[in-house]
mmCIF file of C-alpha atoms and ligand atoms in Angstrom:
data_model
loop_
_atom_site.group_PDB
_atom_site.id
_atom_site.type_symbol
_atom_site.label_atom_id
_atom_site.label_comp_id
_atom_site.label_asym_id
_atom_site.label_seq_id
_atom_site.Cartn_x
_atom_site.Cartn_y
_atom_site.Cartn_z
ATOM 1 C CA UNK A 1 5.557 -34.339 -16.058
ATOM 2 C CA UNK A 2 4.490 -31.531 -13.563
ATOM 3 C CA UNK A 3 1.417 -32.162 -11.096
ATOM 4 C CA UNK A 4 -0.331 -28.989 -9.900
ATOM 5 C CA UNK A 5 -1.246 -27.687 -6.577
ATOM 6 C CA UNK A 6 -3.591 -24.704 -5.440
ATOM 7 C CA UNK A 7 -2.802 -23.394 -1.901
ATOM 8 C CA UNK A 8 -6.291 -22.227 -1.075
ATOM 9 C CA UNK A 9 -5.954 -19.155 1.708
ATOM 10 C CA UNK A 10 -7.198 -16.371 3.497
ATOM 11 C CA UNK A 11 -8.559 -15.003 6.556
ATOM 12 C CA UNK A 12 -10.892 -17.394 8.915
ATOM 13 C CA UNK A 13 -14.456 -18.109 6.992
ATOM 14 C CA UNK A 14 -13.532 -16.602 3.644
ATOM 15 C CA UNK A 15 -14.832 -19.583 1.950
ATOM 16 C CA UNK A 16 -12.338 -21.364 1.496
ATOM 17 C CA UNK A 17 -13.841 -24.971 2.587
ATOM 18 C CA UNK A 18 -16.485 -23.670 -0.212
ATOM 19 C CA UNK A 19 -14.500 -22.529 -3.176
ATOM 20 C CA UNK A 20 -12.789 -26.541 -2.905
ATOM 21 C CA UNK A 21 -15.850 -28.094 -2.375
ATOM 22 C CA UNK A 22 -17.271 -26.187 -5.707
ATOM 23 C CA UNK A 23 -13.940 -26.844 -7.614
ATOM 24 C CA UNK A 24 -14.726 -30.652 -7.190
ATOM 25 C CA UNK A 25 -17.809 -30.822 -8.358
ATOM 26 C CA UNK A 26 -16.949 -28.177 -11.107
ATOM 27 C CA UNK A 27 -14.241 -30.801 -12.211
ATOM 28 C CA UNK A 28 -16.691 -33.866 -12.124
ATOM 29 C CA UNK A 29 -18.316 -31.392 -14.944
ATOM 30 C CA UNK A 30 -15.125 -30.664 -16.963
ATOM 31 C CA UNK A 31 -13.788 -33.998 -16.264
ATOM 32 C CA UNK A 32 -10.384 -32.886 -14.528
ATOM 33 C CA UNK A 33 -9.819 -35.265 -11.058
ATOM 34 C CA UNK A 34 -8.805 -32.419 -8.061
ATOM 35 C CA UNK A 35 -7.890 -33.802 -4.935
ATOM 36 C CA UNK A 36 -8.764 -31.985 -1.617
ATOM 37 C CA UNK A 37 -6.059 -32.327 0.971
ATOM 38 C CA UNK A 38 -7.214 -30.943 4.078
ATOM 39 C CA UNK A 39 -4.158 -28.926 6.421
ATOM 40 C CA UNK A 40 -6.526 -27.693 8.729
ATOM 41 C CA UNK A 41 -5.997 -29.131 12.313
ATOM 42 C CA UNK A 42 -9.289 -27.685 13.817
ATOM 43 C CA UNK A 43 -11.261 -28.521 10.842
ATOM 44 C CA UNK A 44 -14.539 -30.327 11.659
ATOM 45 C CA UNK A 45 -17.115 -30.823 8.584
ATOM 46 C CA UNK A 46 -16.424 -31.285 4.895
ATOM 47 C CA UNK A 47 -18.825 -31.085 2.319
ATOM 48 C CA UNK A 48 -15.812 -32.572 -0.324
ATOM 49 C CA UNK A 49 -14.429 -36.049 -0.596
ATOM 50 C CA UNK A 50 -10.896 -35.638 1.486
ATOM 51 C CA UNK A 51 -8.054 -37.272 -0.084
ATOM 52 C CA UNK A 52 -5.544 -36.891 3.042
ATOM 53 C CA UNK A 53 -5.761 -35.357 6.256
ATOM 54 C CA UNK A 54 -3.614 -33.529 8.321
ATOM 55 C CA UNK A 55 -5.585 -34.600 11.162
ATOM 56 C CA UNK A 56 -4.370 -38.308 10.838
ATOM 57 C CA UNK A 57 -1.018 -36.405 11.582
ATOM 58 C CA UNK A 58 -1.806 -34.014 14.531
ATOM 59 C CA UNK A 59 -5.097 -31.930 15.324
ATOM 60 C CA UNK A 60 -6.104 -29.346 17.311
ATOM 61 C CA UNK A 61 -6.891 -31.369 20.553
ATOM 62 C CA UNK A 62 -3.289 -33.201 21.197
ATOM 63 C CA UNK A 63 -1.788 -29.842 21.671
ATOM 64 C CA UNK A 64 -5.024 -28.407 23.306
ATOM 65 C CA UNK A 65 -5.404 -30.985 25.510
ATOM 66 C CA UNK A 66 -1.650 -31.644 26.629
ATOM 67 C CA UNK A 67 -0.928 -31.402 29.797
ATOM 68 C CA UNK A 68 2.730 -29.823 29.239
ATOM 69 C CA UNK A 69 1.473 -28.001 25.950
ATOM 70 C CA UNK A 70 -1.617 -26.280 26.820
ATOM 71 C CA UNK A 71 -2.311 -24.193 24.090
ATOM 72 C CA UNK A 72 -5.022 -22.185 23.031
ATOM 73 C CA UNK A 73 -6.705 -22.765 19.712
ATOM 74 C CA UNK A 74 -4.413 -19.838 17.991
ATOM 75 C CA UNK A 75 -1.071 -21.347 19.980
ATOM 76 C CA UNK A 76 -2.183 -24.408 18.997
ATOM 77 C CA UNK A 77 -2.823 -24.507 15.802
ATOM 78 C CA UNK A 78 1.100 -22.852 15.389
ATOM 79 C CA UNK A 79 2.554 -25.769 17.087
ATOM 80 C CA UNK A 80 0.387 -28.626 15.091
ATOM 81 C CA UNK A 81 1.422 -26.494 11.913
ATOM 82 C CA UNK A 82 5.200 -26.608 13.307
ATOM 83 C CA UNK A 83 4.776 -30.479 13.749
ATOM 84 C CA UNK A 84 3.741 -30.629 10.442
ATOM 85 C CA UNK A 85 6.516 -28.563 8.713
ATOM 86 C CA UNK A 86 8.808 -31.268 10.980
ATOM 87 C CA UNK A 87 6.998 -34.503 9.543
ATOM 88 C CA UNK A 88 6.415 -33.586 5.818
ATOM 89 C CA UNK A 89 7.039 -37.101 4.672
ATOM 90 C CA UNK A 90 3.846 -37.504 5.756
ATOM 91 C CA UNK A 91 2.676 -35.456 3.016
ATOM 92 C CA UNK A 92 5.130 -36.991 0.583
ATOM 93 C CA UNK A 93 3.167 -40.207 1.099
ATOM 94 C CA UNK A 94 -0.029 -39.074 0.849
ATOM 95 C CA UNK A 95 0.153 -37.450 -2.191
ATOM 96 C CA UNK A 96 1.633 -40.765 -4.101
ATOM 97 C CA UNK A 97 3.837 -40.204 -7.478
ATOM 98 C CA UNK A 98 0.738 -39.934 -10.119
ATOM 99 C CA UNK A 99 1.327 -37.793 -13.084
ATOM 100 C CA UNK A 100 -0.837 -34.843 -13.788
ATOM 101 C CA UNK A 101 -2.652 -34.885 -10.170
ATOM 102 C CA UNK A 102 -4.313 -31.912 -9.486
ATOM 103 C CA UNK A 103 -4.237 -30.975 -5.795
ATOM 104 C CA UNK A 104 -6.116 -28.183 -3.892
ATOM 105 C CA UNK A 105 -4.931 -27.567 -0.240
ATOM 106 C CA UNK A 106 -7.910 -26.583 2.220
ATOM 107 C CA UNK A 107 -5.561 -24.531 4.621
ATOM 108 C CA UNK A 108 -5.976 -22.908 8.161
ATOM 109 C CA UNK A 109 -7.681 -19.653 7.982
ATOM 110 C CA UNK A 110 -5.159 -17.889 10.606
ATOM 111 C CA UNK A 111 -4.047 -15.365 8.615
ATOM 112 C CA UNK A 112 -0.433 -15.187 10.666
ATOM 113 C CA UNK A 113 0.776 -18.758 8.770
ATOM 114 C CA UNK A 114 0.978 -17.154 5.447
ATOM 115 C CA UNK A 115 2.074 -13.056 6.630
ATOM 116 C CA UNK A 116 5.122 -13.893 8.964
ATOM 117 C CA UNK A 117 5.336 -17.954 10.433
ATOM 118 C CA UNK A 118 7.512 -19.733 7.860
ATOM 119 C CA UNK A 119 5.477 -23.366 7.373
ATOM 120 C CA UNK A 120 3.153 -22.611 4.091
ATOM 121 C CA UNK A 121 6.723 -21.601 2.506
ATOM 122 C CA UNK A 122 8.232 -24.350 3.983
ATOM 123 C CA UNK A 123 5.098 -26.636 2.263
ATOM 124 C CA UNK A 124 5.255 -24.677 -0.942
ATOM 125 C CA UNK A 125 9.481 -24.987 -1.544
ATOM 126 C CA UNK A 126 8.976 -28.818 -0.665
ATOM 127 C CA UNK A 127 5.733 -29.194 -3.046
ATOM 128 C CA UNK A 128 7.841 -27.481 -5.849
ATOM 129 C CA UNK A 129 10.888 -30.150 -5.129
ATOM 130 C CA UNK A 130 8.280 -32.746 -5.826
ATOM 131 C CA UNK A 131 7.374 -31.176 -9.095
ATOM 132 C CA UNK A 132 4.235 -29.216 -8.175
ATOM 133 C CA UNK A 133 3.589 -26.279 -9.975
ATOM 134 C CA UNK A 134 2.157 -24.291 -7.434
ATOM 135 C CA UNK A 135 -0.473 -21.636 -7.126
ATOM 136 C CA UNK A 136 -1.971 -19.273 -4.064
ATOM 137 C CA UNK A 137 -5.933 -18.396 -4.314
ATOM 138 C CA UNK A 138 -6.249 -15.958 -1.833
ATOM 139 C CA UNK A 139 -10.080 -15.596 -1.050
ATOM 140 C CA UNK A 140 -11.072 -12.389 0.819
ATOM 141 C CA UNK A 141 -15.150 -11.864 1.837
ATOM 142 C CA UNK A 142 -16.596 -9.373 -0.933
ATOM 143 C CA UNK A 143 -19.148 -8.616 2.049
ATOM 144 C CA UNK A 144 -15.976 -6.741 3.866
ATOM 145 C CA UNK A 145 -14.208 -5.384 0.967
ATOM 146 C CA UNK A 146 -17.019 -2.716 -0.729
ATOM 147 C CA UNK A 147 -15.132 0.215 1.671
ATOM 148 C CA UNK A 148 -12.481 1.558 0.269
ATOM 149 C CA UNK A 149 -10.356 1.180 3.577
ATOM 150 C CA UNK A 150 -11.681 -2.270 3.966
ATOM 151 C CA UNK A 151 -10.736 -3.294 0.375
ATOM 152 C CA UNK A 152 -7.205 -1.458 0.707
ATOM 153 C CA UNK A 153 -6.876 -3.659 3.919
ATOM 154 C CA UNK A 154 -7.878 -7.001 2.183
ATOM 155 C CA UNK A 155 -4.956 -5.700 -0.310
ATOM 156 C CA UNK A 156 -2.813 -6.011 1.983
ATOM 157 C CA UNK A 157 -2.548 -9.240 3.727
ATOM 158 C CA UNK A 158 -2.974 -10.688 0.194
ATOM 159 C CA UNK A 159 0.032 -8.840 -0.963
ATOM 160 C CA UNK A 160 2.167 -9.502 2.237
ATOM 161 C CA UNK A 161 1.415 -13.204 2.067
ATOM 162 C CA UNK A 162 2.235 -13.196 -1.714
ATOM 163 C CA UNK A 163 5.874 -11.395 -0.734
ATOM 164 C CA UNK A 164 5.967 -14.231 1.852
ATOM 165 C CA UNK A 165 5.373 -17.324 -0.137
ATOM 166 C CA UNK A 166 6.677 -16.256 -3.636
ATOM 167 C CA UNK A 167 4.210 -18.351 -5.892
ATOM 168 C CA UNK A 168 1.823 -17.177 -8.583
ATOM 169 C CA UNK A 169 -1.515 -15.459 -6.389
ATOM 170 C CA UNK A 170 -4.940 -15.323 -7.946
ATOM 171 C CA UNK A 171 -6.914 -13.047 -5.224
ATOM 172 C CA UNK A 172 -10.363 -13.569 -5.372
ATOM 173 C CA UNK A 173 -13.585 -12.182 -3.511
ATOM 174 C CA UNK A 174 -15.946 -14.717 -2.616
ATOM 175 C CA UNK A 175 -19.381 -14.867 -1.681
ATOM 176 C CA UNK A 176 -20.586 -12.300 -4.606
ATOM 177 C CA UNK A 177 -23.620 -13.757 -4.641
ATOM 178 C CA UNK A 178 -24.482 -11.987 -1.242
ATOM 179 C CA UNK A 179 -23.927 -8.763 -2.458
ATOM 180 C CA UNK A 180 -26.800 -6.119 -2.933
ATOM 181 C CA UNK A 181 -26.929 -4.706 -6.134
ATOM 182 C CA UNK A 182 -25.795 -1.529 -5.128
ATOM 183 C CA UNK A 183 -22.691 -3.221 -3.075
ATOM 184 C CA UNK A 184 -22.022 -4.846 -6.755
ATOM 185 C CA UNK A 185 -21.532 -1.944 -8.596
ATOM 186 C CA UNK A 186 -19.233 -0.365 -5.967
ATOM 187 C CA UNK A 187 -17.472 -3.517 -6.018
ATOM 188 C CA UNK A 188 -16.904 -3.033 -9.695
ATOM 189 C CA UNK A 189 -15.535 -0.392 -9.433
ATOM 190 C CA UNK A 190 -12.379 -1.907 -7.545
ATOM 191 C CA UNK A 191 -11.906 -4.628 -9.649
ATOM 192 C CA UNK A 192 -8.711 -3.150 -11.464
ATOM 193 C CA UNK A 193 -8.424 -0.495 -9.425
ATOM 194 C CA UNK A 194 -6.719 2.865 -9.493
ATOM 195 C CA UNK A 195 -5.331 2.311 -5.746
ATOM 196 C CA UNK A 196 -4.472 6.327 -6.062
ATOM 197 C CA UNK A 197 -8.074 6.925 -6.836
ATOM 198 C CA UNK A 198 -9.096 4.405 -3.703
ATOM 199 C CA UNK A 199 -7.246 6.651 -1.612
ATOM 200 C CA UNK A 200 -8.066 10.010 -2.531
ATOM 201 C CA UNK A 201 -12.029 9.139 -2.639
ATOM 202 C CA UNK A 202 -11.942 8.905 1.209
ATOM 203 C CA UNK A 203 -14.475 11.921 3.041
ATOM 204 C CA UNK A 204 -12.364 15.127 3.852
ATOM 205 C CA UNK A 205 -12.954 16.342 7.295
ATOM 206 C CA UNK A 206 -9.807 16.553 9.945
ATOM 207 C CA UNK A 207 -10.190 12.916 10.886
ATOM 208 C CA UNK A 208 -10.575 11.387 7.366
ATOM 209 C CA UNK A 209 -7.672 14.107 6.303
ATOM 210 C CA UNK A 210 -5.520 12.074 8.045
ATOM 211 C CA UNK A 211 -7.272 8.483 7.792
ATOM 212 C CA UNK A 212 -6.733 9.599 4.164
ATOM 213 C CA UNK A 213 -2.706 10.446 3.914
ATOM 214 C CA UNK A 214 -2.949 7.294 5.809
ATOM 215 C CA UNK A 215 -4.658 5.304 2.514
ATOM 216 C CA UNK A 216 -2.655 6.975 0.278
ATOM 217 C CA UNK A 217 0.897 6.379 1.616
ATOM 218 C CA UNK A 218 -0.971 2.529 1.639
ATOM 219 C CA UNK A 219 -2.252 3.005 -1.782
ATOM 220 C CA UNK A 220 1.573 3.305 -3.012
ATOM 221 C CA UNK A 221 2.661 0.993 -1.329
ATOM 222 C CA UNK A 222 0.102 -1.241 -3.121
ATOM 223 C CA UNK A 223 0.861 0.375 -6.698
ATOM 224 C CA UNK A 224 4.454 -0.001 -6.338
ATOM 225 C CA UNK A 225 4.101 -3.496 -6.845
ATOM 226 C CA UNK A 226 1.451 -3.165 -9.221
ATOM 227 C CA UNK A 227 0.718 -7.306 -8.423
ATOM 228 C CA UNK A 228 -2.508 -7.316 -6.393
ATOM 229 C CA UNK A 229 -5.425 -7.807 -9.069
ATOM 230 C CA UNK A 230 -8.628 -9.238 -7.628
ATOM 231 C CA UNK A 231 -11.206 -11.637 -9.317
ATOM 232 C CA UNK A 232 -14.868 -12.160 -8.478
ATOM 233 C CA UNK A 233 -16.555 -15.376 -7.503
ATOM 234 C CA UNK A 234 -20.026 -16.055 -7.350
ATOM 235 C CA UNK A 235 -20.901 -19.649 -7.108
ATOM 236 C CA UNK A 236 -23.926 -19.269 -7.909
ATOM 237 C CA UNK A 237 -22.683 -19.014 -11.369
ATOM 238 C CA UNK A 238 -20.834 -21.527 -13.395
ATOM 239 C CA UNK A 239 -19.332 -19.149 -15.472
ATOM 240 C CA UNK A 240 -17.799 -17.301 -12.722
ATOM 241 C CA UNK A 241 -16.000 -20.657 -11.335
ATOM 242 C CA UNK A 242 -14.994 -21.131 -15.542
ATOM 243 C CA UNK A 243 -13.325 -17.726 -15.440
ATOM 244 C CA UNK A 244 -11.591 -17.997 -12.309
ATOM 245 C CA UNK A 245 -10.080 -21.786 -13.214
ATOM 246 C CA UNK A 246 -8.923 -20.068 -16.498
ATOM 247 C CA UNK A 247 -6.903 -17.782 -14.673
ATOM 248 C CA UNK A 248 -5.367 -20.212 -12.503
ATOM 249 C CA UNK A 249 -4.701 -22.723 -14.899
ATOM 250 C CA UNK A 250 -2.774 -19.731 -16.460
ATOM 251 C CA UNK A 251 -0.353 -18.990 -13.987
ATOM 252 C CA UNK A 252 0.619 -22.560 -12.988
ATOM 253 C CA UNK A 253 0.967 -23.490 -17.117
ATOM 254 C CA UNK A 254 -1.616 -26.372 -16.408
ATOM 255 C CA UNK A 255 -1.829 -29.074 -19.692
ATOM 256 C CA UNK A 256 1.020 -27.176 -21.159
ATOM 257 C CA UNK A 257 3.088 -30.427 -21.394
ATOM 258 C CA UNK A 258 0.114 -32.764 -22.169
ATOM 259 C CA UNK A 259 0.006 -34.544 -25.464
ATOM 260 C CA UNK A 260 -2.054 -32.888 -28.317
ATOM 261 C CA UNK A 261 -5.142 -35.584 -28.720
ATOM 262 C CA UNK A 262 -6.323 -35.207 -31.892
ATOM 263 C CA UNK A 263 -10.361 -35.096 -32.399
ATOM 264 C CA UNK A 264 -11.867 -38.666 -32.329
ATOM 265 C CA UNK A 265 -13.611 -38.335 -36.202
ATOM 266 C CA UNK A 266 -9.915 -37.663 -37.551
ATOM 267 C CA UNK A 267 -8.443 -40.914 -35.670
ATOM 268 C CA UNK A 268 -11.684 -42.648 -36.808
ATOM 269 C CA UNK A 269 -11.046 -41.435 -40.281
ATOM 270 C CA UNK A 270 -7.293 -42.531 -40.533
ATOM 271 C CA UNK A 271 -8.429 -46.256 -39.073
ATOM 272 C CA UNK A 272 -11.088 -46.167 -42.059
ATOM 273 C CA UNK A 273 -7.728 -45.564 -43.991
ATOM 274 C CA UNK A 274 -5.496 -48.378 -42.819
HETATM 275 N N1 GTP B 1 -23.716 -17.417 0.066
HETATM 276 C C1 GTP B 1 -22.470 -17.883 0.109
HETATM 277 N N2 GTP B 1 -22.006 -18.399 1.264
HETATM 278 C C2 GTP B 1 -20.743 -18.855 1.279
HETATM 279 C C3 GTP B 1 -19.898 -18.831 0.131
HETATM 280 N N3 GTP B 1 -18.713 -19.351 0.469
HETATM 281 C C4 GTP B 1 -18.805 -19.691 1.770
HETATM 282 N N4 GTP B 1 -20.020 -19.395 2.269
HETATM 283 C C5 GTP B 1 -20.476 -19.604 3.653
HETATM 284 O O1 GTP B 1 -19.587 -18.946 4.538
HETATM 285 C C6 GTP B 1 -19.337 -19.728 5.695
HETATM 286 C C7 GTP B 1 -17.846 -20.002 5.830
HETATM 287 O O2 GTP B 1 -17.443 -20.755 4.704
HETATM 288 P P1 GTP B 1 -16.215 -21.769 4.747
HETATM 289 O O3 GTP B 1 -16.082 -22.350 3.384
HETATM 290 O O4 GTP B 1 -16.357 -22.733 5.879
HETATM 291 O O5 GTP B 1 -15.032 -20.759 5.063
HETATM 292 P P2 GTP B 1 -13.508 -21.107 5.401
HETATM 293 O O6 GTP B 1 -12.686 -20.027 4.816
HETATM 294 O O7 GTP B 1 -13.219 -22.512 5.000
HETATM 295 O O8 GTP B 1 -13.527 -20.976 6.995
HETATM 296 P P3 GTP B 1 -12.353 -21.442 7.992
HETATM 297 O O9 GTP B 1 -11.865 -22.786 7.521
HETATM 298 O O10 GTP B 1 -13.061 -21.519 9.330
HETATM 299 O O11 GTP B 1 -11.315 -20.394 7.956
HETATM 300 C C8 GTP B 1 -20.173 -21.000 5.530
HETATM 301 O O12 GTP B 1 -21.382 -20.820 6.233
HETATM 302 C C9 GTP B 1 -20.429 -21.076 4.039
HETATM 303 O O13 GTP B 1 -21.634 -21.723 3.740
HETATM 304 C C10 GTP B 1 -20.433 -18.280 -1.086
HETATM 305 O O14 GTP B 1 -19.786 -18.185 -2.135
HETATM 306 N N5 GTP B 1 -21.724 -17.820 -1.032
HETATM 307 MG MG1 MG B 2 -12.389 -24.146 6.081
#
């Protein structure tokens, strides 16, 4: 039997911390155990219970700190990622030989790791030859992405990490529920978005003539692969967290190979009958 993973990314205070945090306690409410497995070094609070931490392995200060090393926080967080990549047994024994676990991974939010530094592959080929099915949510702030340049952008690094890590990718914008009203309805119209139509709405004086050849020439780039679809989160909502799970269980084929339970009154019924 598979287990399932979600590689929860995306640029530095996206939400990511958040979105796990909510997934647990939205799987207390639809009875589905998920895991949290911290990977980031320079992580500090948690508002989930962790089930393993990278930090037992390496953080932030022992490559900070060393004498030899002395790294900055961005140089340092490569070379505790690279130490990890090296020691991934560690992560074989953390995450035990259960059936059916269902893992989220709380990762860094340097955005580098997933574009062009080869760990998170690294992580995900090893998690798949443990049986994972494996998933990326990419969360990108909705507060930056209601500009069409901005949102193009956001694109982007979700579709170059995508090309990077090769795993199913649900993109999602988070923090909704900080949008105005107006910011919502601009946002909506993105959602499945004509990237041409992105492009072309940009102003039309000399510098925005160019800014916009610019979008376009991005905007194909974008529709060529036709992949990058974004979802909306607002945690305020319950729904919105139902929708988005839906989605993800999609992709990574979650309780396809459970057993079929049948409803309790029918196995009540056929004791009555023995
Ligand atoms: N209102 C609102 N605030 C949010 C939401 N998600 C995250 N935040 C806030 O945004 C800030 C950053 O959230 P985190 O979950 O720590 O973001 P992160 O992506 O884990 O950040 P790094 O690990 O530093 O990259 C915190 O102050 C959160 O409370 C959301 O959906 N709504
Ligand atoms: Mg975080």
């Amino acid at each position: 039997m598979p287990r399932y993973a979600q590689l929860v990314l995306g640029p530095a205070g996206s939400g990511k911390s958040t979105y796990c945090s909510s997934m647990v306690k939205h799987g207390e409410v639809i009875k589905r155990t998920i895991n949290v497995i911290n990977l980031d070094p320079a992580a500090e609070h948690f508002d989930y219970p962790i089930f393993a931490d990278i930090r037992e392995l390496i953080e932030i200060d022992d490559a900070m700190d060393d004498q030899a090393l002395r790294f900055g926080p961005n140089g340092g967080l490569i070379f505790c990622m690279e130490y990890f990549e090296r020691n991934l047994d560690w992560l074989h024994e953390q995450l035990g030989d259960e059936e059916d676990d269902y893992f989220l991974f709380d990762c860094p939010g340097q955005i580098e790791l997933y574009t062009h530094v080869p760990v998170m592959r690294r992580v995900v080929e090893q998690l798949q030859n443990w049986n994972f099915r494996v998933c990326g949510v990419f969360l990108v702030d909705a507060q930056f992405s209601v500009e069409q340049s901005k949102f193009l952008s956001g694109m982007l690094t979700a579709l170059s990490s995508m090309i990077q890590l090769e795993i199913p990718f649900i993109h999602v914008l988070s923090k909704v529920d900080l949008l105005s009203k107006r910011d919502k309805k601009q946002l909506k119209k993105f959602m499945d978005p004509d990237v041409y139509q992105l492009a072309n709405s940009e102003l039309s004086n000399t510098f925005h003539g160019r800014y916009s050849q610019l979008n376009k020439a991005i905007a194909s780039v974008i529709y060529d692969y036709s992949l990058v679809k974004f979802y909306t989160l607002d945690m305020s909502k319950e729904d919105s967290i139902t929708n988005l799970l839906v989605e993800i269980d999609l992709s990574i084929q979650y309780g396809e190979d459970f057993d079929v339970k049948e409803p309790k009154e029918i196995e009540d019924n056929k004791q009555d009958d023995e």
